[in-house]
Amino acid sequence: VVQLVESGGGSVQSGGSLRLSCAASGLTASTMGWFRQAPGKEREGVAGIASDGSTVYTNSVKGRFTISRDNAKNTLSLQMNNLKPEDTAMYYCAADQAVRASGWWLLWATTFTYWGQGTQVTVSS
């Protein structure tokens, strides 16, 4: 059974930091990513990491968020700094076994087969 379990969400003030983690089991994920969905909005790709470790970010988080992976532990992380109220959303970990190069497709939900249940991030002004 494939499972993706996120952790690390919470409530912070604007300018604060959080680190999200995702533990994957039941698969060896080649391509992984973080998505978010705010109430009343569509799910948005935040950051993706390809098989070779190359990364892609949506423009609104560039310079503030960093995606990383530990292949030995099969985990994915998202370090979020200088958080803003507009970052408030449910954050989801996603994974797929297909080997892909880095590109904008890593921010597309259709690229990924497996999804976690999400962890809430709330940023207050």
mmCIF file of C-alpha atoms in Angstrom:
data_model
loop_
_atom_site.group_PDB
_atom_site.id
_atom_site.type_symbol
_atom_site.label_atom_id
_atom_site.label_comp_id
_atom_site.label_asym_id
_atom_site.label_seq_id
_atom_site.Cartn_x
_atom_site.Cartn_y
_atom_site.Cartn_z
ATOM 1 C CA VAL A 1 0.000 0.000 0.000
ATOM 2 C CA VAL A 2 1.378 3.369 -1.016
ATOM 3 C CA GLN A 3 1.255 6.029 1.669
ATOM 4 C CA LEU A 4 2.379 9.631 1.770
ATOM 5 C CA VAL A 5 2.173 11.200 5.208
ATOM 6 C CA GLU A 6 2.751 14.916 5.657
ATOM 7 C CA SER A 7 3.745 16.632 8.878
ATOM 8 C CA GLY A 8 5.037 19.979 10.056
ATOM 9 C CA GLY A 9 2.117 22.265 9.350
ATOM 10 C CA GLY A 10 0.926 24.821 11.848
ATOM 11 C CA SER A 11 0.163 28.456 12.518
ATOM 12 C CA VAL A 12 2.786 31.171 12.283
ATOM 13 C CA GLN A 13 2.917 34.918 11.963
ATOM 14 C CA SER A 14 3.873 36.656 8.772
ATOM 15 C CA GLY A 15 7.627 36.451 8.248
ATOM 16 C CA GLY A 16 7.913 33.189 10.141
ATOM 17 C CA SER A 17 9.134 29.793 8.987
ATOM 18 C CA LEU A 18 7.849 26.237 8.838
ATOM 19 C CA ARG A 19 9.304 22.995 7.556
ATOM 20 C CA LEU A 20 6.994 20.434 6.029
ATOM 21 C CA SER A 21 7.949 16.791 5.735
ATOM 22 C CA CYS A 22 6.495 13.921 3.753
ATOM 23 C CA ALA A 23 7.260 10.280 4.477
ATOM 24 C CA ALA A 24 6.673 7.939 1.555
ATOM 25 C CA SER A 25 6.155 4.210 1.914
ATOM 26 C CA GLY A 26 5.174 1.454 -0.470
ATOM 27 C CA LEU A 27 6.943 3.009 -3.442
ATOM 28 C CA THR A 28 10.237 4.334 -4.635
ATOM 29 C CA ALA A 29 9.270 7.775 -5.771
ATOM 30 C CA SER A 30 11.191 9.267 -8.657
ATOM 31 C CA THR A 31 9.295 12.526 -9.009
ATOM 32 C CA MET A 32 7.894 14.379 -6.019
ATOM 33 C CA GLY A 33 6.222 17.677 -5.353
ATOM 34 C CA TRP A 34 4.338 19.941 -3.011
ATOM 35 C CA PHE A 35 0.956 21.405 -3.823
ATOM 36 C CA ARG A 36 -1.386 23.659 -1.901
ATOM 37 C CA GLN A 37 -5.042 24.506 -1.945
ATOM 38 C CA ALA A 38 -6.661 27.456 -0.251
ATOM 39 C CA PRO A 39 -10.429 27.570 0.413
ATOM 40 C CA GLY A 40 -12.318 28.382 -2.753
ATOM 41 C CA LYS A 41 -9.223 28.094 -4.938
ATOM 42 C CA GLU A 42 -7.812 25.443 -7.229
ATOM 43 C CA ARG A 43 -4.944 23.219 -6.182
ATOM 44 C CA GLU A 44 -1.648 24.914 -7.059
ATOM 45 C CA GLY A 45 1.770 23.426 -7.657
ATOM 46 C CA VAL A 46 4.281 24.960 -5.251
ATOM 47 C CA ALA A 47 7.532 23.092 -5.878
ATOM 48 C CA GLY A 48 8.666 19.942 -7.622
ATOM 49 C CA ILE A 49 11.801 17.841 -7.621
ATOM 50 C CA ALA A 50 12.819 15.552 -10.432
ATOM 51 C CA SER A 51 14.606 12.225 -10.418
ATOM 52 C CA ASP A 52 17.995 13.928 -10.768
ATOM 53 C CA GLY A 53 17.335 16.329 -7.911
ATOM 54 C CA SER A 54 16.655 19.361 -10.061
ATOM 55 C CA THR A 55 13.870 21.590 -8.833
ATOM 56 C CA VAL A 56 11.175 23.933 -10.040
ATOM 57 C CA TYR A 57 9.123 26.491 -8.089
ATOM 58 C CA THR A 58 6.070 28.541 -8.723
ATOM 59 C CA ASN A 59 7.002 32.209 -9.012
ATOM 60 C CA SER A 60 5.305 33.323 -5.807
ATOM 61 C CA VAL A 61 7.557 31.182 -3.594
ATOM 62 C CA LYS A 62 10.897 31.534 -5.368
ATOM 63 C CA GLY A 63 13.596 32.652 -2.951
ATOM 64 C CA ARG A 64 11.442 31.785 0.064
ATOM 65 C CA PHE A 65 10.742 28.048 -0.214
ATOM 66 C CA THR A 66 13.192 25.191 -0.722
ATOM 67 C CA ILE A 67 12.231 21.667 -1.701
ATOM 68 C CA SER A 68 14.575 18.783 -0.920
ATOM 69 C CA ARG A 69 14.521 15.010 -0.730
ATOM 70 C CA ASP A 70 16.337 12.243 1.095
ATOM 71 C CA ASN A 71 16.293 9.235 -1.203
ATOM 72 C CA ALA A 72 17.740 6.925 1.444
ATOM 73 C CA LYS A 73 14.858 7.707 3.794
ATOM 74 C CA ASN A 74 12.274 8.181 1.025
ATOM 75 C CA THR A 75 11.271 11.554 2.425
ATOM 76 C CA LEU A 76 10.474 14.942 0.945
ATOM 77 C CA SER A 77 10.762 18.296 2.683
ATOM 78 C CA LEU A 78 9.673 21.869 2.067
ATOM 79 C CA GLN A 79 11.443 24.609 3.986
ATOM 80 C CA MET A 80 9.255 27.692 3.986
ATOM 81 C CA ASN A 81 10.748 31.007 5.053
ATOM 82 C CA ASN A 82 9.367 34.532 5.132
ATOM 83 C CA LEU A 83 5.833 33.180 5.092
ATOM 84 C CA LYS A 84 3.024 35.458 3.996
ATOM 85 C CA PRO A 85 -0.727 35.341 4.694
ATOM 86 C CA GLU A 86 -1.297 34.357 1.068
ATOM 87 C CA ASP A 87 0.667 31.151 1.743
ATOM 88 C CA THR A 88 -2.188 29.969 3.962
ATOM 89 C CA ALA A 89 -3.506 26.706 2.539
ATOM 90 C CA MET A 90 -3.648 22.955 2.914
ATOM 91 C CA TYR A 91 -0.326 21.596 1.660
ATOM 92 C CA TYR A 92 -0.138 18.232 -0.070
ATOM 93 C CA CYS A 93 2.751 15.953 -0.873
ATOM 94 C CA ALA A 94 2.644 14.178 -4.222
ATOM 95 C CA ALA A 95 4.743 11.420 -5.758
ATOM 96 C CA ASP A 96 5.088 9.410 -8.912
ATOM 97 C CA GLN A 97 7.324 6.547 -9.966
ATOM 98 C CA ALA A 98 7.935 7.812 -13.486
ATOM 99 C CA VAL A 99 11.393 9.196 -14.157
ATOM 100 C CA ARG A 100 11.128 12.758 -15.398
ATOM 101 C CA ALA A 101 13.459 15.621 -16.058
ATOM 102 C CA SER A 102 12.820 18.921 -14.369
ATOM 103 C CA GLY A 103 10.286 21.174 -15.969
ATOM 104 C CA TRP A 104 7.030 23.002 -15.442
ATOM 105 C CA TRP A 105 5.173 19.679 -15.560
ATOM 106 C CA LEU A 106 6.397 19.105 -12.001
ATOM 107 C CA LEU A 107 3.886 21.753 -10.946
ATOM 108 C CA TRP A 108 0.968 20.016 -12.653
ATOM 109 C CA ALA A 109 -1.270 17.829 -10.509
ATOM 110 C CA THR A 110 -1.775 15.442 -13.429
ATOM 111 C CA THR A 111 1.923 14.502 -13.290
ATOM 112 C CA PHE A 112 1.437 12.710 -9.974
ATOM 113 C CA THR A 113 -0.277 9.454 -9.114
ATOM 114 C CA TYR A 114 -0.005 9.387 -5.332
ATOM 115 C CA TRP A 115 -1.122 12.030 -2.846
ATOM 116 C CA GLY A 116 -0.985 12.596 0.880
ATOM 117 C CA GLN A 117 -3.865 13.763 3.044
ATOM 118 C CA GLY A 118 -2.438 17.232 3.555
ATOM 119 C CA THR A 119 -1.192 19.416 6.383
ATOM 120 C CA GLN A 120 -2.599 22.841 7.168
ATOM 121 C CA VAL A 121 -0.436 25.957 7.080
ATOM 122 C CA THR A 122 -1.907 29.167 8.440
ATOM 123 C CA VAL A 123 -0.048 32.468 8.303
ATOM 124 C CA SER A 124 -1.449 35.436 10.176
ATOM 125 C CA SER A 125 -0.608 39.058 9.477
#
